[in-house]
Short mmCIF file of C-alpha atoms in Angstrom, two decimals:
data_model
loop_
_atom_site.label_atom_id
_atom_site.label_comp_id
_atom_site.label_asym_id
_atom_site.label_seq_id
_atom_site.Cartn_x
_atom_site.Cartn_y
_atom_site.Cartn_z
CA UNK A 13 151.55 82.92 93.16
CA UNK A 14 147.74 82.97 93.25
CA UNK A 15 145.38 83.36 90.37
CA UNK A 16 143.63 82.26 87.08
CA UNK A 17 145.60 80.15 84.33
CA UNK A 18 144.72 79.28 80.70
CA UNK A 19 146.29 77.55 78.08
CA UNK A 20 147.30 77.69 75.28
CA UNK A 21 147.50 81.10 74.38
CA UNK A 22 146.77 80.93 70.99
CA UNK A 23 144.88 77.85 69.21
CA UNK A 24 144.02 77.00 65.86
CA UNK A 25 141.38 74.67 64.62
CA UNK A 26 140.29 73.21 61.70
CA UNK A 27 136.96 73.37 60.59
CA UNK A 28 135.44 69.85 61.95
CA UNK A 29 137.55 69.56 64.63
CA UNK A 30 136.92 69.87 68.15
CA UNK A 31 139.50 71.74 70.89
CA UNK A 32 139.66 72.14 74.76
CA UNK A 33 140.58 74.95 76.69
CA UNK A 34 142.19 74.41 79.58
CA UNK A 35 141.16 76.96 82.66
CA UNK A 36 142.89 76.65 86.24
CA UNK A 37 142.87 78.57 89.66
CA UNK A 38 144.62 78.34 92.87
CA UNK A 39 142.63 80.60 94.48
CA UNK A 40 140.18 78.15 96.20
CA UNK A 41 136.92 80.09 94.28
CA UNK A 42 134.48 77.18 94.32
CA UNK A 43 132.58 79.32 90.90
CA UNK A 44 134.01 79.51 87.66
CA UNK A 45 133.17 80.62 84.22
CA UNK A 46 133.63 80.77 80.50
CA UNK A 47 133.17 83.84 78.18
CA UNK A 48 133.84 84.83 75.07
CA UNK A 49 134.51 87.86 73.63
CA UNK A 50 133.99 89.13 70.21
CA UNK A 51 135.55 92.87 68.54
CA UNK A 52 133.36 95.62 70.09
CA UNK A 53 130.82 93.20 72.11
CA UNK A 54 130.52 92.80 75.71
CA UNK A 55 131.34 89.58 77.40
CA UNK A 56 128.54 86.93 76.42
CA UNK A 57 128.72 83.69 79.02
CA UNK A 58 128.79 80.46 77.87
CA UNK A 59 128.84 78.32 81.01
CA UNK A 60 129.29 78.67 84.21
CA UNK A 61 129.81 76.55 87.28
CA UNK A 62 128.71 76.87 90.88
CA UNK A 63 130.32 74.07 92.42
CA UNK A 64 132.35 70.95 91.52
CA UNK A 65 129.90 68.34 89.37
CA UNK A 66 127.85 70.78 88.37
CA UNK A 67 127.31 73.48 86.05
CA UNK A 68 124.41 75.51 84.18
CA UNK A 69 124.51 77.06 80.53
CA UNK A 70 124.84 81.07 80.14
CA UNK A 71 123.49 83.14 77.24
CA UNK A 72 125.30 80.67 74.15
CA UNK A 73 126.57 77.63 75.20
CA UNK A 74 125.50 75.77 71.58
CA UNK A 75 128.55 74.36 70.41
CA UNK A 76 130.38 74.32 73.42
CA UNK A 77 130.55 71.50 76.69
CA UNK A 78 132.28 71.49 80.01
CA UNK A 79 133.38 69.94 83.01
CA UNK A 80 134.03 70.69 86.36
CA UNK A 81 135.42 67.29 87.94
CA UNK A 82 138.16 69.27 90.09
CA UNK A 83 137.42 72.68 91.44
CA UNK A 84 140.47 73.86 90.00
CA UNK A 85 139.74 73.11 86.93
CA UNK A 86 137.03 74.21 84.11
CA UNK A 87 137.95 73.08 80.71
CA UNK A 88 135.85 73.87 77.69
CA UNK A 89 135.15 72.40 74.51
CA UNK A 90 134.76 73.94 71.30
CA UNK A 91 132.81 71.62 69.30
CA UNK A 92 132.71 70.93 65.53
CA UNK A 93 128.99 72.59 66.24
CA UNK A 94 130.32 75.79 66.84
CA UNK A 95 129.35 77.45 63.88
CA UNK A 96 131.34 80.23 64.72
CA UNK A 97 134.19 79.65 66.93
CA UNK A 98 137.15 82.25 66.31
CA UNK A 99 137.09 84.73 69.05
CA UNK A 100 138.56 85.48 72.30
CA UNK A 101 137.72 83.05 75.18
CA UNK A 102 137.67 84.31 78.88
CA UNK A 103 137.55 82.08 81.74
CA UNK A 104 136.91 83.65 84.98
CA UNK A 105 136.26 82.71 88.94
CA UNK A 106 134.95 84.23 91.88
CA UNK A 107 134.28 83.22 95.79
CA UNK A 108 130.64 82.26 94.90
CA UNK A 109 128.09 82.98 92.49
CA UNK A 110 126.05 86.20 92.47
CA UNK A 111 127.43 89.58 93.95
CA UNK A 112 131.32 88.39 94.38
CA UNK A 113 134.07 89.81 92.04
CA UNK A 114 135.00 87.96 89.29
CA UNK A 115 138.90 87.32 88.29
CA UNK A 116 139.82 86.88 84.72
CA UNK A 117 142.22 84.74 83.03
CA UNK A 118 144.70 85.90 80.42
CA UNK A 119 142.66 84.28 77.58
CA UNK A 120 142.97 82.17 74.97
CA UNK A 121 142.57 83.71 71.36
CA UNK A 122 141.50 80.66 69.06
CA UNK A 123 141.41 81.16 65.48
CA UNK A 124 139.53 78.61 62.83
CA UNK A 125 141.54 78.25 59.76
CA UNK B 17 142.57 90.82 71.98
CA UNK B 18 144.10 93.67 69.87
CA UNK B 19 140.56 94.16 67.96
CA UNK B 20 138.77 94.04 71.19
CA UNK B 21 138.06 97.86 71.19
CA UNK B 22 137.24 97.61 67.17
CA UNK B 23 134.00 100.29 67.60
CA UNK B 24 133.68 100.75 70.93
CA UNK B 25 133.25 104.83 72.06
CA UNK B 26 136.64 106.25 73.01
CA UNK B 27 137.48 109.12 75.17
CA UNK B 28 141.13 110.59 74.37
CA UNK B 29 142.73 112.29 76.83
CA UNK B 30 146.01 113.94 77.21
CA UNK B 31 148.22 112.76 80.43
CA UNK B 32 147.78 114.60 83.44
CA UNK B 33 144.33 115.20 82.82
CA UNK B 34 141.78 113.51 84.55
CA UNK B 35 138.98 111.08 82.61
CA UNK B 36 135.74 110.22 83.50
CA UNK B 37 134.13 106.95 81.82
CA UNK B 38 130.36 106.32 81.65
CA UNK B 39 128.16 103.70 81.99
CA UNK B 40 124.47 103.16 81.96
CA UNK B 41 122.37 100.47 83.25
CA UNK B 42 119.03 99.08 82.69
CA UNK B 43 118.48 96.80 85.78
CA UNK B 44 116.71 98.84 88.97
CA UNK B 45 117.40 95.79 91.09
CA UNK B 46 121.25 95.94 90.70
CA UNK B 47 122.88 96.33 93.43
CA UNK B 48 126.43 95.14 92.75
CA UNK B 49 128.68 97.21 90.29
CA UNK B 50 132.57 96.27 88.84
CA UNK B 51 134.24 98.45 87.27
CA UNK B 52 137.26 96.55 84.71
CA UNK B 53 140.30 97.72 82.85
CA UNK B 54 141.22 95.30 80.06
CA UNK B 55 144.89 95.79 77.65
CA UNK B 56 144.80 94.64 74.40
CA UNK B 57 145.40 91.01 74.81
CA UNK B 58 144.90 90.23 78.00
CA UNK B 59 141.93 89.19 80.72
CA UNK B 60 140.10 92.21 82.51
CA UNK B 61 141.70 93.15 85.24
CA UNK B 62 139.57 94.42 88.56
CA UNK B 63 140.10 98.01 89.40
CA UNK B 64 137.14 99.14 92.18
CA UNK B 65 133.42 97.69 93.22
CA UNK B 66 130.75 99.58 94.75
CA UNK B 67 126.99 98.40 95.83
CA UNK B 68 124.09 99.90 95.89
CA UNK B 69 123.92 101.10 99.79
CA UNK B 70 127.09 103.71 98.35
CA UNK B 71 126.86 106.60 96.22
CA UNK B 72 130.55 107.34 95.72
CA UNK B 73 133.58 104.83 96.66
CA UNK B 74 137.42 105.93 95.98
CA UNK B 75 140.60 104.00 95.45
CA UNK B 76 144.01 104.84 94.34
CA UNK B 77 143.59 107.50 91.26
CA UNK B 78 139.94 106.12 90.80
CA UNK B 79 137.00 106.54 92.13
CA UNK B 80 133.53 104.95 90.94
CA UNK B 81 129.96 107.24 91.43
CA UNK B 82 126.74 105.11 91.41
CA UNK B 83 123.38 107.49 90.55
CA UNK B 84 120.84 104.72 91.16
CA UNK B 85 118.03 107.09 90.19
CA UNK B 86 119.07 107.90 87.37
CA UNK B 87 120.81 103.98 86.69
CA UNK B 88 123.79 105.71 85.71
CA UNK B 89 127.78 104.59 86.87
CA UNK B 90 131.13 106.49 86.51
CA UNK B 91 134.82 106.01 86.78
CA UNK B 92 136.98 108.91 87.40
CA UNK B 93 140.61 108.46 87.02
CA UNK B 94 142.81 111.29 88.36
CA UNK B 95 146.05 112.46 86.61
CA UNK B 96 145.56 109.88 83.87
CA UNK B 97 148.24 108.16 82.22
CA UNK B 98 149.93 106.24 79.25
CA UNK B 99 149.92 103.12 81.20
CA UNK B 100 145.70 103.86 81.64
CA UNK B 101 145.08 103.50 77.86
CA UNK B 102 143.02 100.20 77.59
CA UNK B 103 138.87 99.59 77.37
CA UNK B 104 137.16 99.99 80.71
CA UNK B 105 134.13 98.50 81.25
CA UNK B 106 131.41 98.20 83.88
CA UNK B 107 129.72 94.69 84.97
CA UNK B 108 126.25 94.59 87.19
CA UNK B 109 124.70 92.32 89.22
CA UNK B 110 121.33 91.67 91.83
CA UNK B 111 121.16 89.71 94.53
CA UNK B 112 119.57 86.31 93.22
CA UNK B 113 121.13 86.14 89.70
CA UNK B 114 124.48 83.67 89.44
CA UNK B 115 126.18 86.19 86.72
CA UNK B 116 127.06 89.36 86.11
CA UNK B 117 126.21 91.46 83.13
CA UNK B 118 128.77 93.23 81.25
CA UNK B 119 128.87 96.53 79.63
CA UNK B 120 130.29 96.78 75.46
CA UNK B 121 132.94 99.32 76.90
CA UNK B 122 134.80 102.09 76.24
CA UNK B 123 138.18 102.68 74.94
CA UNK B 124 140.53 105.08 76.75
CA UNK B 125 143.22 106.97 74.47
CA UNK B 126 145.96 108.52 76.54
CA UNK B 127 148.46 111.00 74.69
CA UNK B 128 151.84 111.96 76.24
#
């Protein structure tokens, strides 16, 4: 069953703290991003990642890292410089870069307490 | 994901009828459009594509209309229902950017 896996669903942080979201997909997309989504805002990107080993920041990628050491795989970390962190995250991946469609995730909804 | 439409523009419908969602862009060198359905909670899901060499492209129940000179983009979905209720928005690309850019949305409100 192909597609786009994250985990957990829901995560809660305390303020300080930092947490990884895990992103995976089968479907042998060699680019793969992070997004997060806000009440009544588009998408913003945070990172995004072209090919394994490498990756370039979006629009707000303070507070946040990444790897890409697998090409399935495109964790993110929500650092303690997040100022802001509770929101919806997105991670997403497509064939390449540019004018391909881009498959979503289910999302992870992480909450600072 | 349940406050995702929180002040977005809605369109409510009644089922059976058929809706047509908007979207505007600002980019004359787009040439890639997406058009997304997401349900409170979840990940957008793809519904129907279109670039820039086609004015009209259909699908089942939808079909997306691109007006590049007026940078405007549409999704008509026939005989619209329940199941349909969810924000649809539109994403754009050009050839030479990595990313796409997404539209805020707009939430669709389908009455039995």
């Amino acid at each position: 069953d192909g597609g786009i896996t994250q985990s957990p669903k829901y995560l809660f942080r305390k303020e300080g703290q930092n947490v990884t979201l895990s992103c995976e997909q089968n479907l042998n997309h060699d680019a793969m991003y992070w997004y997060r989504q806000d009440p009544g805002q588009g998408l913003r990107l945070i990172y995004y990642s072209q090919i394994v080993n490498d990756f370039q920041k979006g629009d707000i990628a303070e507070g946040y890292s990444v790897s890409r050491e697998k090409k399935e795989s495109f964790p993110l970390t929500v650092t303690s410089a997040q100022k802001n962190p509770t929101a919806f995250y997105l991670c997403a991946s497509s064939t390449s870069t540019g004018t391909d469609t881009q498959y979503f995730g289910p999302g992870t909804r992480l909450t600072v307490l | 994901g349940e406050s995702v439409g929180l002040h977005l523009p809605t369109l409510s419908v009644q089922e059976g009828d058929n809706s047509i969602i908007n979207c505007a862009y600002s980019n004359s060198a787009s040439d890639y459009f997406i058009w997304y359905k997401q349900e409170s909670g979840k990940g957008p899901q793809f519904i129907i594509d279109i670039r820039s060499n086609m004015d009209k492209r259909q699908g089942q129940r939808v079909t997306v209309l691109l007006n590049k000179t007026v940078k405007h983009l549409s999704l008509q979905i026939a005989a619209t229902q329940p199941g349909d209720s969810a924000v649809y928005f539109c994403a754009e690309n050009s050839i030479g950017y990595s990313t796409l850019t997404f539209g805020k949305g707009t939430m669709l409100l389908v009455s039995p």
